[in-house]
GROMACS .gro file of N, CA and C in nm:
model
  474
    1UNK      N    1  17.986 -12.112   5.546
    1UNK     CA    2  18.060 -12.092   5.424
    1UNK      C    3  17.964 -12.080   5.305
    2UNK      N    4  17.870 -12.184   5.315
    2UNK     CA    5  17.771 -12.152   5.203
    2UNK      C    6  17.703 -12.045   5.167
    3UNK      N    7  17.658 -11.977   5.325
    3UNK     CA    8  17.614 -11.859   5.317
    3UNK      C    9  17.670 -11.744   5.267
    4UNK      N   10  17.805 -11.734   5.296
    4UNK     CA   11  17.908 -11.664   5.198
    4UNK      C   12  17.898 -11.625   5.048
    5UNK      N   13  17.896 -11.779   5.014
    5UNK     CA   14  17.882 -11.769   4.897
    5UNK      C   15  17.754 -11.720   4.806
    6UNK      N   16  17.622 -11.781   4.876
    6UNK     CA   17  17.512 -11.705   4.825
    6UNK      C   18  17.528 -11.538   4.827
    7UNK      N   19  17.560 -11.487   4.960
    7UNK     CA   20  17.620 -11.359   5.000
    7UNK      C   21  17.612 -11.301   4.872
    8UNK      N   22  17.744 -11.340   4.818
    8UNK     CA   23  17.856 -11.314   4.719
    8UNK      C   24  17.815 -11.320   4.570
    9UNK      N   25  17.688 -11.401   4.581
    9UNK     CA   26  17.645 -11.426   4.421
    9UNK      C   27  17.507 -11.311   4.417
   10UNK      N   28  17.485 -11.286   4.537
   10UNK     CA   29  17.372 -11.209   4.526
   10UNK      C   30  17.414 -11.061   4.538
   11UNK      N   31  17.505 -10.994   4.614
   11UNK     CA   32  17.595 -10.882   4.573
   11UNK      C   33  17.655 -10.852   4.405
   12UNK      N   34  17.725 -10.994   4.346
   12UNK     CA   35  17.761 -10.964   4.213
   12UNK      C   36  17.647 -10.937   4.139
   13UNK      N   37  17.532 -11.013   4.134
   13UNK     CA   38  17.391 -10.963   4.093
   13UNK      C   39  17.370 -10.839   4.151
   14UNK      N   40  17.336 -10.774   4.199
   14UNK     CA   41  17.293 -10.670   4.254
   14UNK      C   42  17.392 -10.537   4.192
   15UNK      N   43  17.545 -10.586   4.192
   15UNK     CA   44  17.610 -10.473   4.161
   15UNK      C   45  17.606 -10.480   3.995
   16UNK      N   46  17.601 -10.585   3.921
   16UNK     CA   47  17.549 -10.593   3.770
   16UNK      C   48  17.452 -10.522   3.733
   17UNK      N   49  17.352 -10.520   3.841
   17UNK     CA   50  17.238 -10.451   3.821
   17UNK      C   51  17.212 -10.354   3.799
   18UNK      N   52  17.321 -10.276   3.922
   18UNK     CA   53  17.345 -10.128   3.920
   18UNK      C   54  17.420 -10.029   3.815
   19UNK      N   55  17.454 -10.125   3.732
   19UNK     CA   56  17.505 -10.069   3.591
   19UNK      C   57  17.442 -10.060   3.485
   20UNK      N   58  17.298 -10.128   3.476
   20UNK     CA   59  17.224 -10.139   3.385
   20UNK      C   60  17.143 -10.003   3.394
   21UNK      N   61  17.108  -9.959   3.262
   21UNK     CA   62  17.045  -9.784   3.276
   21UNK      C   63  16.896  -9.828   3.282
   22UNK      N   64  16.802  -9.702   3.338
   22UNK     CA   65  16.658  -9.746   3.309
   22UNK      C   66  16.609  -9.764   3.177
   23UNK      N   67  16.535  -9.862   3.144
   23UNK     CA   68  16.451  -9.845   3.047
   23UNK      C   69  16.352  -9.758   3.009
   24UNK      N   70  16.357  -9.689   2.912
   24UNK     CA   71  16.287  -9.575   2.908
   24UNK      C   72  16.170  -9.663   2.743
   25UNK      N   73  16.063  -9.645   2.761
   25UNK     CA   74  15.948  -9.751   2.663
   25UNK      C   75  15.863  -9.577   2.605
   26UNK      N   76  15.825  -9.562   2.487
   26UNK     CA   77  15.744  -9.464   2.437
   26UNK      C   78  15.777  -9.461   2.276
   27UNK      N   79  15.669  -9.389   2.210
   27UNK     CA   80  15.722  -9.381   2.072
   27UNK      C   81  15.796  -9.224   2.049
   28UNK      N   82  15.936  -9.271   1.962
   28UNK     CA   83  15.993  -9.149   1.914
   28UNK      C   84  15.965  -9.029   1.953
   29UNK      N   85  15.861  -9.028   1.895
   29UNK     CA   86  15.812  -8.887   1.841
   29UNK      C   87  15.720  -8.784   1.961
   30UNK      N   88  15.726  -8.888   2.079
   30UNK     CA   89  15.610  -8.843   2.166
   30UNK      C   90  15.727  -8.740   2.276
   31UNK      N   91  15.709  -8.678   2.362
   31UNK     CA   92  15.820  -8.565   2.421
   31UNK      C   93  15.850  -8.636   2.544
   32UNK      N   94  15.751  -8.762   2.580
   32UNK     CA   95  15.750  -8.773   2.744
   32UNK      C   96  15.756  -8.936   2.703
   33UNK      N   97  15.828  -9.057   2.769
   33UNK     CA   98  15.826  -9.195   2.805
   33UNK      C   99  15.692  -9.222   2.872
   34UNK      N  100  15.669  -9.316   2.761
   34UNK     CA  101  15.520  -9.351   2.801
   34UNK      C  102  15.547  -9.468   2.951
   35UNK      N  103  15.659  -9.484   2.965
   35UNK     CA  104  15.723  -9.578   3.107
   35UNK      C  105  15.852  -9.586   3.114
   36UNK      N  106  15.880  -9.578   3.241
   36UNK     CA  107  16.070  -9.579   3.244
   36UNK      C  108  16.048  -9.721   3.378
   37UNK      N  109  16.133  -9.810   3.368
   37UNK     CA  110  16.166  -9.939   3.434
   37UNK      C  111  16.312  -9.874   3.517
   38UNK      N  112  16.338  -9.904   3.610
   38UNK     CA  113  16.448  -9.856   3.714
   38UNK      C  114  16.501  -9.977   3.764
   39UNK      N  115  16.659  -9.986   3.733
   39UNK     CA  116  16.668 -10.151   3.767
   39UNK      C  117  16.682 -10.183   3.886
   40UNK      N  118  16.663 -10.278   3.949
   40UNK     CA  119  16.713 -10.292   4.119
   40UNK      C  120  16.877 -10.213   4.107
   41UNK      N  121  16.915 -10.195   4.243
   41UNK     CA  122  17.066 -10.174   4.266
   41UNK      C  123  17.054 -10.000   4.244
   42UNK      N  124  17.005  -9.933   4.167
   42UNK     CA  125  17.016  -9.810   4.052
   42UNK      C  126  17.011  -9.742   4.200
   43UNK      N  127  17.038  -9.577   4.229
   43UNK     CA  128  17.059  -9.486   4.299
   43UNK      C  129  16.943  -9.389   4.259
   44UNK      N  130  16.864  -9.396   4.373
   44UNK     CA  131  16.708  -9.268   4.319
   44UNK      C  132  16.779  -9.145   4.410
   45UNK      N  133  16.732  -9.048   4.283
   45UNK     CA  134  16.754  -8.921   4.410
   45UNK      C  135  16.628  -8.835   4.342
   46UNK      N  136  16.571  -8.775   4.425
   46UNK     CA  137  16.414  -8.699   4.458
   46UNK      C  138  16.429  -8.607   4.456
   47UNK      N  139  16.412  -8.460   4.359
   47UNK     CA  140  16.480  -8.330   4.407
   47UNK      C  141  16.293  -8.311   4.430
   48UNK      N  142  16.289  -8.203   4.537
   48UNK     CA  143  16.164  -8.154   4.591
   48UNK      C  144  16.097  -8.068   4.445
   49UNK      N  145  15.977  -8.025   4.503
   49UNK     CA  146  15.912  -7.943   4.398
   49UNK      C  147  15.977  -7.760   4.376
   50UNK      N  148  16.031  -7.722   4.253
   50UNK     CA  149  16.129  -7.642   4.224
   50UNK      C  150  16.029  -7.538   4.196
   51UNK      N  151  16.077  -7.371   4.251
   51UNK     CA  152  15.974  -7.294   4.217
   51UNK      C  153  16.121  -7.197   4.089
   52UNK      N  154  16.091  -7.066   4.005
   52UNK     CA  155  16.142  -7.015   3.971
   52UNK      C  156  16.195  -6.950   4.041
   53UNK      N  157  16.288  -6.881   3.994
   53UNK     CA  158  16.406  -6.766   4.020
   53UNK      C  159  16.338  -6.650   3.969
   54UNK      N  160  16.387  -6.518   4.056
   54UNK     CA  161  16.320  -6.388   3.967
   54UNK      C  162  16.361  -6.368   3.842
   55UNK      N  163  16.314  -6.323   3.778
   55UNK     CA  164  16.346  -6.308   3.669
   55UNK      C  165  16.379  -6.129   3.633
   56UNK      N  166  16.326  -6.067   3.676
   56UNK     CA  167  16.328  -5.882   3.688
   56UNK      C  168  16.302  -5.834   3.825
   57UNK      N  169  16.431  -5.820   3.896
   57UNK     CA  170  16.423  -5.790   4.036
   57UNK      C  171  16.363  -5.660   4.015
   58UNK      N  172  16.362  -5.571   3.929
   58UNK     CA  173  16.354  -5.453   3.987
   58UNK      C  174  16.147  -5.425   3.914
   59UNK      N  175  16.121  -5.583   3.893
   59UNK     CA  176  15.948  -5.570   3.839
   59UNK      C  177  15.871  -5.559   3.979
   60UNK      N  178  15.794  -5.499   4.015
   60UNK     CA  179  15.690  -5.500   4.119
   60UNK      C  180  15.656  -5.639   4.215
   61UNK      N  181  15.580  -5.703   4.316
   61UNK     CA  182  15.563  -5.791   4.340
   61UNK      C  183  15.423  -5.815   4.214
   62UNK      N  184  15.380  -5.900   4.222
   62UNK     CA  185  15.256  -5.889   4.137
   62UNK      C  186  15.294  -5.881   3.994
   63UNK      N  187  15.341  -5.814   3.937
   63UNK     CA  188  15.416  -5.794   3.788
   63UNK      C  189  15.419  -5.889   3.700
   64UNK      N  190  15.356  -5.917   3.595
   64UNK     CA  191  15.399  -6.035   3.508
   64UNK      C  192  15.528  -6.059   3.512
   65UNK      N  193  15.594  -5.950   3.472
   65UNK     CA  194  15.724  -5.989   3.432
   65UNK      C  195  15.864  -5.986   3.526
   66UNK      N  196  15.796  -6.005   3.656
   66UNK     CA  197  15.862  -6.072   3.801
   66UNK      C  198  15.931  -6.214   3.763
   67UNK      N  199  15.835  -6.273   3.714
   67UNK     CA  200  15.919  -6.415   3.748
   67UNK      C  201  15.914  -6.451   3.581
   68UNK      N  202  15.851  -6.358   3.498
   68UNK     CA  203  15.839  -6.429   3.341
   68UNK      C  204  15.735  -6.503   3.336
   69UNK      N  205  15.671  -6.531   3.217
   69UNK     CA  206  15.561  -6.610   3.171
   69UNK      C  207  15.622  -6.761   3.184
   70UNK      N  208  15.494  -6.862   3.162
   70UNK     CA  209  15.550  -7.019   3.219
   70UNK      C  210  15.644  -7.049   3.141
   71UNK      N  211  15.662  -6.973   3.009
   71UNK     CA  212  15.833  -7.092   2.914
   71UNK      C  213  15.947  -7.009   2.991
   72UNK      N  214  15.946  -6.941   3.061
   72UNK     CA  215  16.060  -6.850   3.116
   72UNK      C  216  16.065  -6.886   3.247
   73UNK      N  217  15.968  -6.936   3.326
   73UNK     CA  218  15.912  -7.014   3.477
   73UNK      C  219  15.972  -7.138   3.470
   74UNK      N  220  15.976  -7.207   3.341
   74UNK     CA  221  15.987  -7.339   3.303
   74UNK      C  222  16.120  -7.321   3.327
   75UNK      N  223  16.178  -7.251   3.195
   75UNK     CA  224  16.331  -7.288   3.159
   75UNK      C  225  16.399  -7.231   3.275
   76UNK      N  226  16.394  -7.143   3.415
   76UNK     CA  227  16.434  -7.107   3.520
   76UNK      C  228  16.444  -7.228   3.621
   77UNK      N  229  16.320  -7.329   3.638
   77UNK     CA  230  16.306  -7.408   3.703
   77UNK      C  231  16.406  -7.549   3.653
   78UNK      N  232  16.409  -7.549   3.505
   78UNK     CA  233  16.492  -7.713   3.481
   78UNK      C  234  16.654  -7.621   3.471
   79UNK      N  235  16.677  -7.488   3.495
   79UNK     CA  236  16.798  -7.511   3.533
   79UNK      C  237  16.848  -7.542   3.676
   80UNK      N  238  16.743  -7.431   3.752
   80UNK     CA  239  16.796  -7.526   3.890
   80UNK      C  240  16.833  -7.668   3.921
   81UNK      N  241  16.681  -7.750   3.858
   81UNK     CA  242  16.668  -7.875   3.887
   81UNK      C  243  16.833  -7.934   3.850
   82UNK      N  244  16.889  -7.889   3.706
   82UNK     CA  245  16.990  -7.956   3.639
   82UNK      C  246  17.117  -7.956   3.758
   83UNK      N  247  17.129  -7.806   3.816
   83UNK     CA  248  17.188  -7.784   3.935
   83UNK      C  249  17.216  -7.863   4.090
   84UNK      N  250  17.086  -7.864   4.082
   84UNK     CA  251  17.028  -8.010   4.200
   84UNK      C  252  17.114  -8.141   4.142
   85UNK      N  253  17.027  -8.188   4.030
   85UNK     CA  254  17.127  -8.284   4.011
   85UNK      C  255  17.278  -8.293   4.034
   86UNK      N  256  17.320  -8.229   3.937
   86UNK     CA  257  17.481  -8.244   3.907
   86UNK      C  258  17.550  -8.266   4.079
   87UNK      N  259  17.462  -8.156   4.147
   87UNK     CA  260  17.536  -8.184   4.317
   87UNK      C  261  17.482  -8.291   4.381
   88UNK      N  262  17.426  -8.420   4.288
   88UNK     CA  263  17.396  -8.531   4.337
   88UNK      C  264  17.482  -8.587   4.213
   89UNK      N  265  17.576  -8.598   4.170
   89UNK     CA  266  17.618  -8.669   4.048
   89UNK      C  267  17.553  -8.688   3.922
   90UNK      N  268  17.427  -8.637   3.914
   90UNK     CA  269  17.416  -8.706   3.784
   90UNK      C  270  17.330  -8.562   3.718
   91UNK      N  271  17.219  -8.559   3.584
   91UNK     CA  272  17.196  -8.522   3.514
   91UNK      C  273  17.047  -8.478   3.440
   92UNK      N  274  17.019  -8.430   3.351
   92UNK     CA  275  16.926  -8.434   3.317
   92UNK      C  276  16.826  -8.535   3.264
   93UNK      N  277  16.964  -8.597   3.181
   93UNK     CA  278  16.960  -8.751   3.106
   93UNK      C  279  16.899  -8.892   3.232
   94UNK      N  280  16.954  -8.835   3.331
   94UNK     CA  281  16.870  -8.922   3.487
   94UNK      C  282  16.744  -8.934   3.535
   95UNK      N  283  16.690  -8.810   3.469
   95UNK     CA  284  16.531  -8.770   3.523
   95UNK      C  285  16.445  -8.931   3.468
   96UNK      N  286  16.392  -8.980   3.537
   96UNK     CA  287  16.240  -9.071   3.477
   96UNK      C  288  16.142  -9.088   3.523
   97UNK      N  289  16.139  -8.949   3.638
   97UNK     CA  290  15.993  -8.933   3.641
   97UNK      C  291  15.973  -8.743   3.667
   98UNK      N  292  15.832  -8.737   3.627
   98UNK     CA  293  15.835  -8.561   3.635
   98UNK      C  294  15.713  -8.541   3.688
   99UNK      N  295  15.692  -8.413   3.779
   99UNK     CA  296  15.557  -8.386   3.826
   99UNK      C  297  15.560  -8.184   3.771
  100UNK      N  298  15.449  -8.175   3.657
  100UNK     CA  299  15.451  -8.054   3.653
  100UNK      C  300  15.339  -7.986   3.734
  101UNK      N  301  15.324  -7.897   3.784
  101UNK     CA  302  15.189  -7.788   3.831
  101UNK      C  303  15.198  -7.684   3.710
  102UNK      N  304  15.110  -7.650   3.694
  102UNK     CA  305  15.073  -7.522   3.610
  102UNK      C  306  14.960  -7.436   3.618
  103UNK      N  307  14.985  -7.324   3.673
  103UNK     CA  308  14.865  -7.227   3.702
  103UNK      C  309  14.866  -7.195   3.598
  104UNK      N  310  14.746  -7.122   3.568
  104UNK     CA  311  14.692  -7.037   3.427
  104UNK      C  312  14.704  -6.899   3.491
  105UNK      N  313  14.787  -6.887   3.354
  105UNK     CA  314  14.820  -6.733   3.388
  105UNK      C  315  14.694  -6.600   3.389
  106UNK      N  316  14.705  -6.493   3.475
  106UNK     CA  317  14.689  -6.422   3.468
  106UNK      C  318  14.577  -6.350   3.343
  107UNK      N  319  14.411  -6.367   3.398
  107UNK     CA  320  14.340  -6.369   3.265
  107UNK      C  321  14.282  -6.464   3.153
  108UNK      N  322  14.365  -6.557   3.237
  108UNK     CA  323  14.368  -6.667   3.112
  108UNK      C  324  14.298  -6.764   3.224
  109UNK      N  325  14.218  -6.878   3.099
  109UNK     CA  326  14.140  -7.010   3.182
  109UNK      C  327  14.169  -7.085   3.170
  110UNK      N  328  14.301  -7.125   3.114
  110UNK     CA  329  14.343  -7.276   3.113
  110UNK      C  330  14.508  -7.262   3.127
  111UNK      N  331  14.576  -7.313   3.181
  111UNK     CA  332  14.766  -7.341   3.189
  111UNK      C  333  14.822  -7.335   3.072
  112UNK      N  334  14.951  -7.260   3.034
  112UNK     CA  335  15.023  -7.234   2.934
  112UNK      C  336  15.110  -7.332   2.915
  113UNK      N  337  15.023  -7.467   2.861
  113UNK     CA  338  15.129  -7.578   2.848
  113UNK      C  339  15.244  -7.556   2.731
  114UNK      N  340  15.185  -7.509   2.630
  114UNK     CA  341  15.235  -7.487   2.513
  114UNK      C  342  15.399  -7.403   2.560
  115UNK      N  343  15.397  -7.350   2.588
  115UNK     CA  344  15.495  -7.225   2.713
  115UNK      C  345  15.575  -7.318   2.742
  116UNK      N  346  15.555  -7.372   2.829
  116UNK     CA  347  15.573  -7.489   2.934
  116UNK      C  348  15.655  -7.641   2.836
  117UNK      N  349  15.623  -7.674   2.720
  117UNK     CA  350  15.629  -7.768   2.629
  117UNK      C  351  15.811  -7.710   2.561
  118UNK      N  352  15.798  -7.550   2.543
  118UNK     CA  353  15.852  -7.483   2.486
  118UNK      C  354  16.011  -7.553   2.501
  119UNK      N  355  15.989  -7.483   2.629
  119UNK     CA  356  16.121  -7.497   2.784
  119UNK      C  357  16.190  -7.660   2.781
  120UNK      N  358  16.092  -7.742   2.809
  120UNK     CA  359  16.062  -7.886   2.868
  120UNK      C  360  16.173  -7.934   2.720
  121UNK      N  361  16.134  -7.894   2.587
  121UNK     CA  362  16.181  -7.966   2.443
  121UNK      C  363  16.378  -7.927   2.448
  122UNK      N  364  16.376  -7.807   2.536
  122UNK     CA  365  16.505  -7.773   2.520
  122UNK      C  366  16.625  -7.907   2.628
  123UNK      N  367  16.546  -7.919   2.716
  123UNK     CA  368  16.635  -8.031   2.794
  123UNK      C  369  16.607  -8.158   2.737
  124UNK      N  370  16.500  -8.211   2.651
  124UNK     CA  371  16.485  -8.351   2.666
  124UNK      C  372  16.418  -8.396   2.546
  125UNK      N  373  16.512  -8.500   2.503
  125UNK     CA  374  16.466  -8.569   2.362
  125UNK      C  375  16.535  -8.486   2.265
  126UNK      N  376  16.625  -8.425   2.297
  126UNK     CA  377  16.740  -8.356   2.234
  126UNK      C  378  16.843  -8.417   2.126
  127UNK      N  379  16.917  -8.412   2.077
  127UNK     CA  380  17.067  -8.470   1.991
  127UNK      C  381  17.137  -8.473   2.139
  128UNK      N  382  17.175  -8.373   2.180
  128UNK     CA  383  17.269  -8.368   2.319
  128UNK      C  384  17.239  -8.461   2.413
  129UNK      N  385  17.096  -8.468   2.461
  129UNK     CA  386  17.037  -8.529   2.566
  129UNK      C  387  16.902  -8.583   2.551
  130UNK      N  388  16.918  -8.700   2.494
  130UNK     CA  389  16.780  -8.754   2.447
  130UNK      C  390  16.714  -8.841   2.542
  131UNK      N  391  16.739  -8.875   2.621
  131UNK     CA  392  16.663  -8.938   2.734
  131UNK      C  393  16.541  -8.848   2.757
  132UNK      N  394  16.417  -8.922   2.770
  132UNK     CA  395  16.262  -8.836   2.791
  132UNK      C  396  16.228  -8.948   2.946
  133UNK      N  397  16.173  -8.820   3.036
  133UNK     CA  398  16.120  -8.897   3.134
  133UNK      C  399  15.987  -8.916   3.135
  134UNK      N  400  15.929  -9.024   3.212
  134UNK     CA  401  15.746  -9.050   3.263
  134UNK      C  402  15.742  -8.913   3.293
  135UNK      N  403  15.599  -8.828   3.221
  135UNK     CA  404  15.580  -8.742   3.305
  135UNK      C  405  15.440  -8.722   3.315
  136UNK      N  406  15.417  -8.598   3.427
  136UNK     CA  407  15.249  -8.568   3.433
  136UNK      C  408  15.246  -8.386   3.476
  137UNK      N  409  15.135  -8.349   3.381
  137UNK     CA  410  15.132  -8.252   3.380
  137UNK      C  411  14.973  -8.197   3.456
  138UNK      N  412  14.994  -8.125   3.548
  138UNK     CA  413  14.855  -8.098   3.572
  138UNK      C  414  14.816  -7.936   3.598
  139UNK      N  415  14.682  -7.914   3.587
  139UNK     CA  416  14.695  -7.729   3.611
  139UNK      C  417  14.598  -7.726   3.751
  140UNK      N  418  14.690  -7.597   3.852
  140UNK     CA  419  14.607  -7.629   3.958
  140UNK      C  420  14.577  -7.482   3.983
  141UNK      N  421  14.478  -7.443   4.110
  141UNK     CA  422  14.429  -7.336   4.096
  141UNK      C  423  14.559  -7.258   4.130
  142UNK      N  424  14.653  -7.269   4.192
  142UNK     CA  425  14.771  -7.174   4.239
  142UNK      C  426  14.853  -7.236   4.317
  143UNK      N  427  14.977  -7.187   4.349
  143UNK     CA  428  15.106  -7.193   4.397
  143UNK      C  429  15.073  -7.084   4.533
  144UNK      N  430  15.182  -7.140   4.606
  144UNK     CA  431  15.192  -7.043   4.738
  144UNK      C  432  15.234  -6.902   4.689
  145UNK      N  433  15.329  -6.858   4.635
  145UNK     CA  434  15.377  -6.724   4.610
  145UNK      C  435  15.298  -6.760   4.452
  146UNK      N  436  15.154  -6.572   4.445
  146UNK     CA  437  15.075  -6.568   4.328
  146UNK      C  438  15.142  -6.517   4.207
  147UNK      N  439  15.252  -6.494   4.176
  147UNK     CA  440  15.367  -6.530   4.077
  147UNK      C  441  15.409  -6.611   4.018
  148UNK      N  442  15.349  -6.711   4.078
  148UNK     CA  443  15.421  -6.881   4.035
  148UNK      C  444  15.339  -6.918   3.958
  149UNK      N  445  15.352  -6.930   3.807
  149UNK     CA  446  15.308  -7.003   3.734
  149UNK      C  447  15.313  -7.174   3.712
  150UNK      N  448  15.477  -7.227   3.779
  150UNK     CA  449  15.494  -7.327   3.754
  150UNK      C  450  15.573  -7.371   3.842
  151UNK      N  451  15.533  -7.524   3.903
  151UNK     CA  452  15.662  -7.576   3.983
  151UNK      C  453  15.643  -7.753   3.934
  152UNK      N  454  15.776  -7.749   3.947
  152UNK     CA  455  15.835  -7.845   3.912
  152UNK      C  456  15.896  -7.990   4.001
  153UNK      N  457  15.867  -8.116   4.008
  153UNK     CA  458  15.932  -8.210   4.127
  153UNK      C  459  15.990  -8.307   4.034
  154UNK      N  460  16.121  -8.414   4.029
  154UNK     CA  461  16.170  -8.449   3.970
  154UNK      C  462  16.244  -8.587   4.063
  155UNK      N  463  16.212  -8.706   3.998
  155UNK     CA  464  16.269  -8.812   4.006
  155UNK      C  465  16.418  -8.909   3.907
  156UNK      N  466  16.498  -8.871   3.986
  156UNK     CA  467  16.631  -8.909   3.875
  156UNK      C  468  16.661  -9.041   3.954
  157UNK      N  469  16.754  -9.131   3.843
  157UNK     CA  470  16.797  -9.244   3.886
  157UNK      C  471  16.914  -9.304   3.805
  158UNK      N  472  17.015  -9.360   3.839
  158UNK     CA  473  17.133  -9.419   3.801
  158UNK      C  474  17.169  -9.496   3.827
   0.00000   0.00000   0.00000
């Protein structure tokens, strides 16, 4: 019977828990949570690393303007992701953790974060949707398909 009851006190804890949102820690003004805290109980869901959508079917393979430059790579990729979510219940506002890749485009010697920053400001830290997730941005020599400027992996939680 006792055991029951511990049971029972440690379930009501646990399901209290699961109502509490993550803590998201950073200053204002910065675009990304310098730390997000995830409470016990909370629901993680992992969407894999997101590549773009074409952007001009009828552009060449090879073509810049196949898949669009990285703010057009970007904003292609956080709609899927938003997509992903929602068919897991939840949102953009869920994300608290982010993994970017960024090739440098074409000519260029360093990743079009700025591009990339562009896209990223439209989902997050918004009036609409102000939740900012942990994130990390890194530039690597390339993506499997040489079109890909950018892919995207995303950690949400509720």
């Amino acid at each position: 019977m006792r055991q029951l009851a511990v049971l029972g006190c440690v379930a009501a804890m646990l399901g209290g828990a699961a109502s509490a949102a993550p803590t998201r820690i950073g200053t204002p003004e910065a675009p990304i949570a310098g730390s997000v805290s995830v409470p016990p109980g909370s629901r993680i869901v992992y969407v894999s690393g997101t590549v773009p959508d074409i952007l001009d079917e009828k552009a060449p393979v090879g073509a810049p303007g196949r898949y669009g430059d990285t703010e057009a790579q970007t904003r292609s990729i956080l709609a899927k992701i938003d997509k992903a979510l929602a068919a897991q219940g939840l949102g953009m506002g869920d994300v608290v953790m982010m993994r970017v890749f960024l090739v440098a485009p074409p000519g260029q010697p360093k990743m079009d974060f700025a591009g990339m920053m562009k896209a990223y400001r439209e989902r997050f830290g918004t009036a609409a949707q102000p939740n900012k997730p942990a994130r990390t941005t890194v530039q690597i020599a390339g993506l499997y398909d040489p079109d890909f400027l950018v892919e995207i992996e995303v950690t949400a939680a509720r």
